[in-house]
């Protein structure tokens, strides 16, 4: 059982690192008006995002296997809380957060002047940029629920 638990934890940390570290670079670059960095890092988006998502789902599979071969009941309250938090993360990440990132990268690709265009600047200041902080909180909440198991 421990190997499955380890594989679950390692793959989830890898997935979150890939997905969240990428967001941090994009956010910091766009806040500085660094169009060239957003453009360059944006070219990596499909590889980084698809790898992170794939590893995330592999990690979920490892977690299910760990629960099935271990002492966990898949309907325990803390696991259900984790499922809900992960579902919210997926909806947020696949929806408005991803749409904002895509629009920002597309604006950077169109902006060849060397300085931030009005469109890029508006997107860099768009309130949706704060959704990454919501995701960070949700990641922390999932870790809390998985470690503390508050609804046992």
Coordinates of C-alpha atoms in Angstrom, one line a residue:
X1 CA 0.0 0.0 0.0
X2 CA 2.8 2.4 0.8
X3 CA 4.1 2.4 -2.8
X4 CA 0.7 3.4 -4.1
X5 CA 0.5 6.2 -1.5
X6 CA 4.0 7.4 -2.4
X7 CA 3.2 7.3 -6.2
X8 CA 0.0 9.2 -5.5
X9 CA 1.8 11.9 -3.5
X10 CA 4.8 12.2 -5.8
X11 CA 2.7 12.5 -8.9
X12 CA 0.3 15.0 -7.4
X13 CA 3.2 17.2 -6.3
X14 CA 4.7 17.0 -9.7
X15 CA 1.4 17.9 -11.4
X16 CA 0.8 20.9 -9.1
X17 CA 4.3 22.1 -9.6
X18 CA 4.1 21.9 -13.3
X19 CA 0.7 23.7 -13.4
X20 CA 1.3 26.3 -10.7
X21 CA 4.9 27.2 -11.4
X22 CA 3.9 27.9 -15.0
X23 CA 1.2 30.3 -13.7
X24 CA 3.6 32.1 -11.5
X25 CA 6.0 32.8 -14.3
X26 CA 3.1 34.1 -16.6
X27 CA 1.6 36.2 -13.8
X28 CA 4.9 37.8 -12.7
X29 CA 5.9 38.5 -16.4
X30 CA 2.5 40.0 -17.3
X31 CA 2.4 42.2 -14.2
X32 CA 5.8 43.6 -15.3
X33 CA 4.5 44.1 -18.8
X34 CA 7.1 41.6 -20.1
X35 CA 5.4 40.7 -23.3
X36 CA 8.5 38.8 -24.6
X37 CA 8.6 36.4 -21.6
X38 CA 4.8 35.8 -21.8
X39 CA 5.2 35.0 -25.5
X40 CA 8.2 32.7 -25.0
X41 CA 6.7 30.9 -21.9
X42 CA 3.3 30.8 -23.7
X43 CA 4.8 28.6 -26.4
X44 CA 5.4 26.0 -23.7
X45 CA 1.8 26.1 -22.5
X46 CA 0.6 23.0 -24.4
X47 CA 3.5 20.8 -23.3
X48 CA 3.5 22.0 -19.6
X49 CA -0.2 22.0 -19.3
X50 CA -0.9 18.7 -21.0
X51 CA 1.9 17.1 -19.0
X52 CA 0.6 18.5 -15.7
X53 CA -2.9 17.4 -16.4
X54 CA -1.8 13.9 -17.5
X55 CA 0.3 13.5 -14.3
X56 CA -2.6 14.8 -12.2
X57 CA -4.9 12.1 -13.5
X58 CA -2.2 9.5 -13.1
X59 CA -1.9 10.7 -9.5
X60 CA -5.7 10.4 -9.0
X61 CA -5.5 6.8 -10.3
X62 CA -2.6 6.1 -7.9
X63 CA -4.7 7.6 -5.0
X64 CA -7.7 5.4 -5.9
X65 CA -5.5 2.3 -6.0
X66 CA -3.9 3.3 -2.6
X67 CA -7.4 3.6 -1.1
X68 CA -8.6 0.3 -2.5
X69 CA -5.6 -1.7 -1.3
X70 CA -5.3 0.2 1.9
X71 CA -7.6 0.8 4.9
X72 CA -9.5 3.6 3.3
X73 CA -13.2 3.7 2.4
X74 CA -13.7 5.8 -0.7
X75 CA -16.8 7.3 0.8
X76 CA -15.1 8.7 4.0
X77 CA -16.0 12.3 4.6
X78 CA -12.4 13.6 4.2
X79 CA -12.1 11.9 0.8
X80 CA -15.4 13.3 -0.4
X81 CA -14.3 16.7 0.7
X82 CA -11.1 16.2 -1.4
X83 CA -13.1 15.0 -4.4
X84 CA -15.2 18.2 -4.2
X85 CA -12.1 20.5 -3.9
X86 CA -10.5 18.7 -6.8
X87 CA -13.6 19.1 -8.9
X88 CA -13.7 22.8 -8.2
X89 CA -10.0 23.0 -9.2
X90 CA -10.7 21.2 -12.4
X91 CA -13.6 23.4 -13.4
X92 CA -11.8 26.6 -12.4
X93 CA -8.6 25.5 -14.2
X94 CA -10.3 24.3 -17.4
X95 CA -12.7 27.3 -17.5
X96 CA -12.0 30.9 -16.6
X97 CA -8.4 30.5 -15.5
X98 CA -7.4 28.8 -18.7
X99 CA -9.4 31.2 -20.8
X100 CA -7.6 34.2 -19.3
X101 CA -4.2 32.6 -19.8
X102 CA -5.0 31.8 -23.4
X103 CA -6.2 35.3 -24.1
X104 CA -3.1 36.8 -22.4
X105 CA -0.7 34.6 -24.4
X106 CA -2.6 35.4 -27.7
X107 CA -2.3 39.1 -27.0
X108 CA 1.4 38.7 -26.3
X109 CA 1.7 36.8 -29.7
X110 CA 0.0 39.7 -31.5
X111 CA 2.1 42.3 -29.8
X112 CA 5.3 42.6 -31.8
X113 CA 6.0 46.3 -30.9
X114 CA 8.3 45.4 -28.0
X115 CA 6.2 47.1 -25.4
X116 CA 2.9 46.1 -23.9
X117 CA -0.1 46.9 -26.0
X118 CA -3.3 48.3 -24.5
X119 CA -4.9 44.8 -25.0
X120 CA -2.1 43.0 -23.2
X121 CA -2.1 45.6 -20.4
X122 CA -5.9 45.2 -19.9
X123 CA -5.6 41.5 -19.8
X124 CA -2.7 41.6 -17.4
X125 CA -4.9 43.7 -15.1
X126 CA -8.0 41.6 -15.6
X127 CA -9.6 40.4 -12.3
X128 CA -9.4 36.8 -13.6
X129 CA -5.7 36.9 -12.9
X130 CA -6.6 36.4 -9.2
X131 CA -8.1 33.0 -9.9
X132 CA -4.6 31.5 -9.6
X133 CA -4.7 32.6 -5.9
X134 CA -8.0 30.8 -5.6
X135 CA -6.4 27.7 -7.1
X136 CA -3.4 28.0 -4.7
X137 CA -5.8 28.1 -1.8
X138 CA -7.7 25.1 -3.1
X139 CA -4.5 23.1 -3.6
X140 CA -3.6 23.9 0.0
X141 CA -7.1 22.9 1.1
X142 CA -6.8 19.5 -0.6
X143 CA -3.4 18.9 1.1
X144 CA -4.9 19.9 4.4
X145 CA -7.9 17.5 4.0
X146 CA -5.7 14.7 2.8
X147 CA -3.2 15.0 5.7
X148 CA -5.5 16.0 8.6
X149 CA -8.6 14.0 7.5
X150 CA -11.0 16.4 9.3
X151 CA -14.2 14.6 8.4
X152 CA -13.3 11.1 9.5

